[in-house]
Coordinates of C-alpha atoms and ligand atoms in Angstrom, one line a residue:
X214 CA 4.2 23.5 -12.2
X215 CA 7.3 21.6 -11.0
X216 CA 8.0 18.0 -10.4
X217 CA 7.4 16.9 -6.8
X218 CA 10.5 14.7 -6.8
X219 CA 13.2 16.6 -8.7
X220 CA 11.8 20.2 -8.9
X221 CA 12.3 20.6 -12.7
X222 CA 9.3 22.2 -14.3
X223 CA 6.8 19.9 -16.0
X224 CA 6.2 21.1 -19.5
X225 CA 2.8 20.4 -21.0
X226 CA 4.6 18.1 -23.4
X227 CA 2.3 16.2 -25.7
X228 CA 4.7 13.8 -27.3
X229 CA 3.6 10.3 -28.0
X230 CA 5.9 9.0 -25.2
X231 CA 4.6 11.3 -22.6
X232 CA 1.0 10.5 -23.5
X233 CA 1.8 6.8 -23.2
X234 CA 3.4 7.2 -19.9
X235 CA 1.0 9.6 -18.3
X236 CA -2.1 8.4 -20.1
X237 CA -3.2 12.0 -20.3
X238 CA -3.6 12.2 -16.6
X239 CA -2.9 15.1 -14.4
X240 CA 0.6 14.5 -13.1
X241 CA 2.8 15.9 -10.3
X242 CA 5.9 14.2 -11.5
X243 CA 8.1 14.6 -14.6
X244 CA 8.6 12.0 -17.2
X245 CA 12.2 11.4 -16.1
X246 CA 11.3 10.7 -12.5
X247 CA 8.3 8.5 -13.5
X248 CA 10.5 6.4 -15.7
X249 CA 12.3 5.2 -12.6
X250 CA 9.2 3.4 -11.3
X251 CA 8.3 0.0 -12.6
X252 CA 4.8 -1.4 -12.8
X253 CA 4.3 -5.0 -11.8
X254 CA 4.5 -7.1 -14.9
X255 CA 1.9 -9.6 -16.2
X256 CA 3.8 -12.5 -14.8
X257 CA 3.2 -12.7 -11.1
X258 CA 1.7 -14.8 -8.3
X259 CA -2.0 -14.9 -8.8
X260 CA -2.7 -14.3 -5.1
X261 CA -0.3 -11.5 -4.1
X262 CA 1.4 -10.2 -7.3
X263 CA 4.9 -11.3 -6.4
X264 CA 6.9 -11.1 -9.6
X265 CA 9.2 -13.8 -11.0
X266 CA 6.7 -16.6 -10.4
X267 CA 3.5 -17.4 -12.3
X268 CA 1.9 -19.8 -9.8
X269 CA 1.1 -19.4 -6.1
X270 CA 4.3 -18.2 -4.4
X271 CA 5.8 -19.7 -1.2
X272 CA 4.5 -16.9 1.0
X273 CA 0.9 -17.5 -0.3
X274 CA 1.3 -21.2 0.3
X275 CA 2.3 -20.4 3.8
X276 CA -0.8 -18.2 4.3
X277 CA -2.9 -21.0 2.8
X278 CA -1.7 -23.4 5.5
X279 CA -2.6 -20.8 8.1
X280 CA -6.1 -20.7 6.6
X281 CA -5.7 -17.4 4.9
X282 CA -6.3 -16.9 1.2
X283 CA -4.1 -14.0 0.2
X284 CA -5.9 -11.7 -2.2
X285 CA -3.5 -8.8 -2.8
X286 CA -3.2 -6.1 -5.4
X287 CA -0.2 -3.8 -5.9
X288 CA 0.8 -1.4 -8.6
X289 CA 4.5 -0.9 -8.5
X290 CA 7.6 -3.0 -7.9
X291 CA 9.5 -2.0 -4.7
X292 CA 12.6 -1.0 -6.7
X293 CA 15.3 1.5 -5.9
X294 CA 13.2 4.5 -7.1
X295 CA 10.4 3.4 -4.9
X296 CA 12.7 2.9 -1.9
X297 CA 14.0 6.4 -2.4
X298 CA 10.5 7.7 -2.7
X299 CA 9.5 6.1 0.6
X300 CA 12.6 7.2 2.4
X301 CA 11.9 10.8 1.5
X302 CA 8.1 10.5 2.1
X303 CA 8.2 8.5 5.4
X304 CA 11.5 9.0 7.0
X305 CA 12.2 12.6 6.0
X306 CA 8.5 13.3 6.5
X307 CA 8.0 15.2 3.2
X308 CA 4.2 15.2 3.3
X309 CA 3.8 16.8 -0.1
X310 CA 5.0 13.6 -1.6
X311 CA 1.7 11.9 -0.7
X312 CA 0.5 13.3 -4.1
X313 CA 3.1 11.7 -6.3
X314 CA 1.0 8.6 -7.1
X315 CA -2.5 10.1 -6.6
X316 CA -3.6 9.6 -10.2
X317 CA -2.5 5.9 -10.2
X318 CA -4.1 5.2 -6.9
X319 CA -7.5 6.9 -7.8
X320 CA -7.6 4.8 -11.0
X321 CA -7.0 1.6 -9.0
X322 CA -9.4 2.5 -6.2
X323 CA -12.2 3.0 -8.6
X324 CA -12.2 -0.8 -9.1
X325 CA -13.3 -1.3 -5.5
X326 CA -16.7 0.5 -5.5
X327 CA -18.5 -1.6 -2.9
X328 CA -15.6 -1.8 -0.6
X329 CA -15.0 0.3 2.5
X330 CA -11.3 1.4 2.7
X331 CA -9.4 0.6 5.9
X332 CA -5.9 1.8 6.4
X333 CA -3.2 -0.1 8.4
X334 CA -2.6 2.2 11.3
X335 CA 0.7 3.4 13.0
X336 CA 1.1 3.1 16.7
X337 CA 0.4 6.5 18.4
X338 CA 4.2 6.9 19.3
X339 CA 5.1 6.4 15.6
X340 CA 2.3 8.7 14.5
X341 CA 3.5 11.5 16.8
X342 CA 7.1 11.1 15.7
X343 CA 6.2 11.3 11.9
X344 CA 3.3 13.6 12.2
X345 CA 1.2 11.7 9.7
X346 CA 0.2 8.3 8.6
X347 CA 1.8 7.8 5.2
X348 CA -1.0 5.5 4.0
X349 CA -3.8 7.9 4.9
X350 CA -1.8 10.5 3.0
X351 CA -1.8 8.4 -0.1
X352 CA -5.5 7.5 0.2
X353 CA -6.6 11.1 0.8
X354 CA -4.4 12.5 -1.9
X355 CA -6.2 10.1 -4.3
X356 CA -9.5 11.6 -3.3
X357 CA -10.8 8.8 -1.1
X358 CA -11.7 8.4 2.6
X359 CA -11.3 5.5 4.9
X360 CA -13.0 3.9 7.9
X361 CA -11.1 4.4 11.1
X362 CA -11.6 1.0 12.8
X363 CA -8.1 -0.3 13.5
X364 CA -5.6 0.6 16.2
X365 CA -2.0 -0.4 16.9
X366 CA -0.1 -1.0 20.1
X367 CA 3.6 0.0 20.3
X368 CA 6.0 -2.9 19.7
X369 CA 9.6 -3.7 18.8
X370 CA 10.3 -2.4 15.3
X371 CA 9.5 -5.2 12.8
X372 CA 12.6 -4.4 10.8
X373 CA 14.8 -5.5 13.7
X374 CA 13.2 -8.9 13.7
X375 CA 13.9 -11.7 11.3
X376 CA 11.3 -13.3 9.2
X377 CA 10.4 -16.1 11.6
X378 CA 10.2 -13.7 14.6
X379 CA 7.9 -11.5 12.6
X380 CA 5.6 -14.3 11.7
X381 CA 5.5 -15.6 15.3
X382 CA 4.8 -12.3 17.0
X383 CA 1.4 -11.5 18.4
X384 CA -0.5 -9.2 16.2
X385 CA -0.1 -5.7 17.6
X386 CA -3.3 -4.5 15.8
X387 CA -6.8 -4.4 17.2
X388 CA -10.3 -3.4 16.2
X389 CA -11.5 -0.3 18.0
X390 CA -14.5 -0.5 20.4
X391 CA -17.9 0.4 19.2
X392 CA -17.2 0.5 15.4
X393 CA -19.4 -1.3 12.9
X394 CA -17.5 -3.8 10.8
X395 CA -18.0 -3.4 7.1
X396 CA -19.0 -6.5 5.0
X397 CA -16.4 -5.7 2.3
X398 CA -13.0 -4.2 3.1
X399 CA -10.1 -3.1 1.0
X400 CA -7.2 -3.1 3.5
X401 CA -4.6 -0.6 2.4
X402 CA -0.9 -0.4 3.2
X403 CA 2.1 1.3 1.5
X404 CA 4.4 -1.7 0.9
X405 CA 3.7 -5.5 0.9
X406 CA 6.6 -7.7 1.6
X407 CA 5.8 -11.2 3.0
X408 CA 2.2 -10.1 3.6
X409 CA 2.5 -10.9 7.3
X410 CA 0.9 -7.7 8.5
X411 CA -1.9 -7.4 5.9
X412 CA -2.9 -11.1 5.9
X413 CA -3.0 -11.3 9.7
X414 CA -5.2 -8.3 9.9
X415 CA -7.3 -9.8 7.1
X416 CA -7.8 -12.9 9.3
X417 CA -8.7 -10.7 12.3
X418 CA -11.3 -8.8 10.3
X419 CA -12.8 -11.9 8.8
X420 CA -13.1 -13.4 12.4
X421 CA -14.9 -10.2 13.3
X422 CA -17.5 -10.6 10.6
X423 CA -16.2 -9.1 7.4
X424 CA -17.2 -11.4 4.5
X425 CA -14.6 -10.2 2.0
X426 CA -11.2 -8.6 2.7
X427 CA -9.0 -7.7 -0.1
X428 CA -5.6 -6.2 0.5
X429 CA -3.8 -3.5 -1.5
X430 CA -0.5 -1.7 -1.5
X431 CA 1.2 0.9 -3.6
X432 CA 4.4 -1.2 -3.9
X433 CA 5.2 -4.9 -3.7
Ligands
ZN103 ZN1 11.2 14.9 -11.8
ZN104 ZN1 1.9 -14.9 -3.6

């Protein structure tokens, strides 16, 4: 088969290096492309996995003051290779790329056995433009399903707002009518930056009766 990212054929190569990198997993990406992605190192914020700090980071301190205890897990650093990946996957709409990290995600998701998965939704306008929700794509490619309990209203794109504006905006997400609220939720997004979206939805779900909400993203 050929690499989903560069198209070169993936040889069944059993060198020591490839076994280390791939951990013997079924992979859709060649070793060269994989080597561009960087896993989050051991030294990181204990609450949100931000790298470069080893104690609770500023963002998490902010959430703490807001009454939210960030409990986030991510796999990869949002580096250039990851930016390129998301620009092809999300903005060029290359839906096949949902499979690139499937084996990494299914390995992580296995750790959340008692949790119901909930995906951060797109507004319907955004959904129709892109044709798919990129997070649902990642979850389903990893072989998991999710509970469809959240919706999103259309709003000004968050990238055109500064950090304070983003923090101050009214949450555009809501819990759908007539859904049962799970006791334990793993709230999944593609990228975690300040944690504004994930942590505010976490607070909303906790207010609605969820006892334990952990958050998760592919990149951080
Ligand atoms: Zn490749
Ligand atoms: Zn943190």
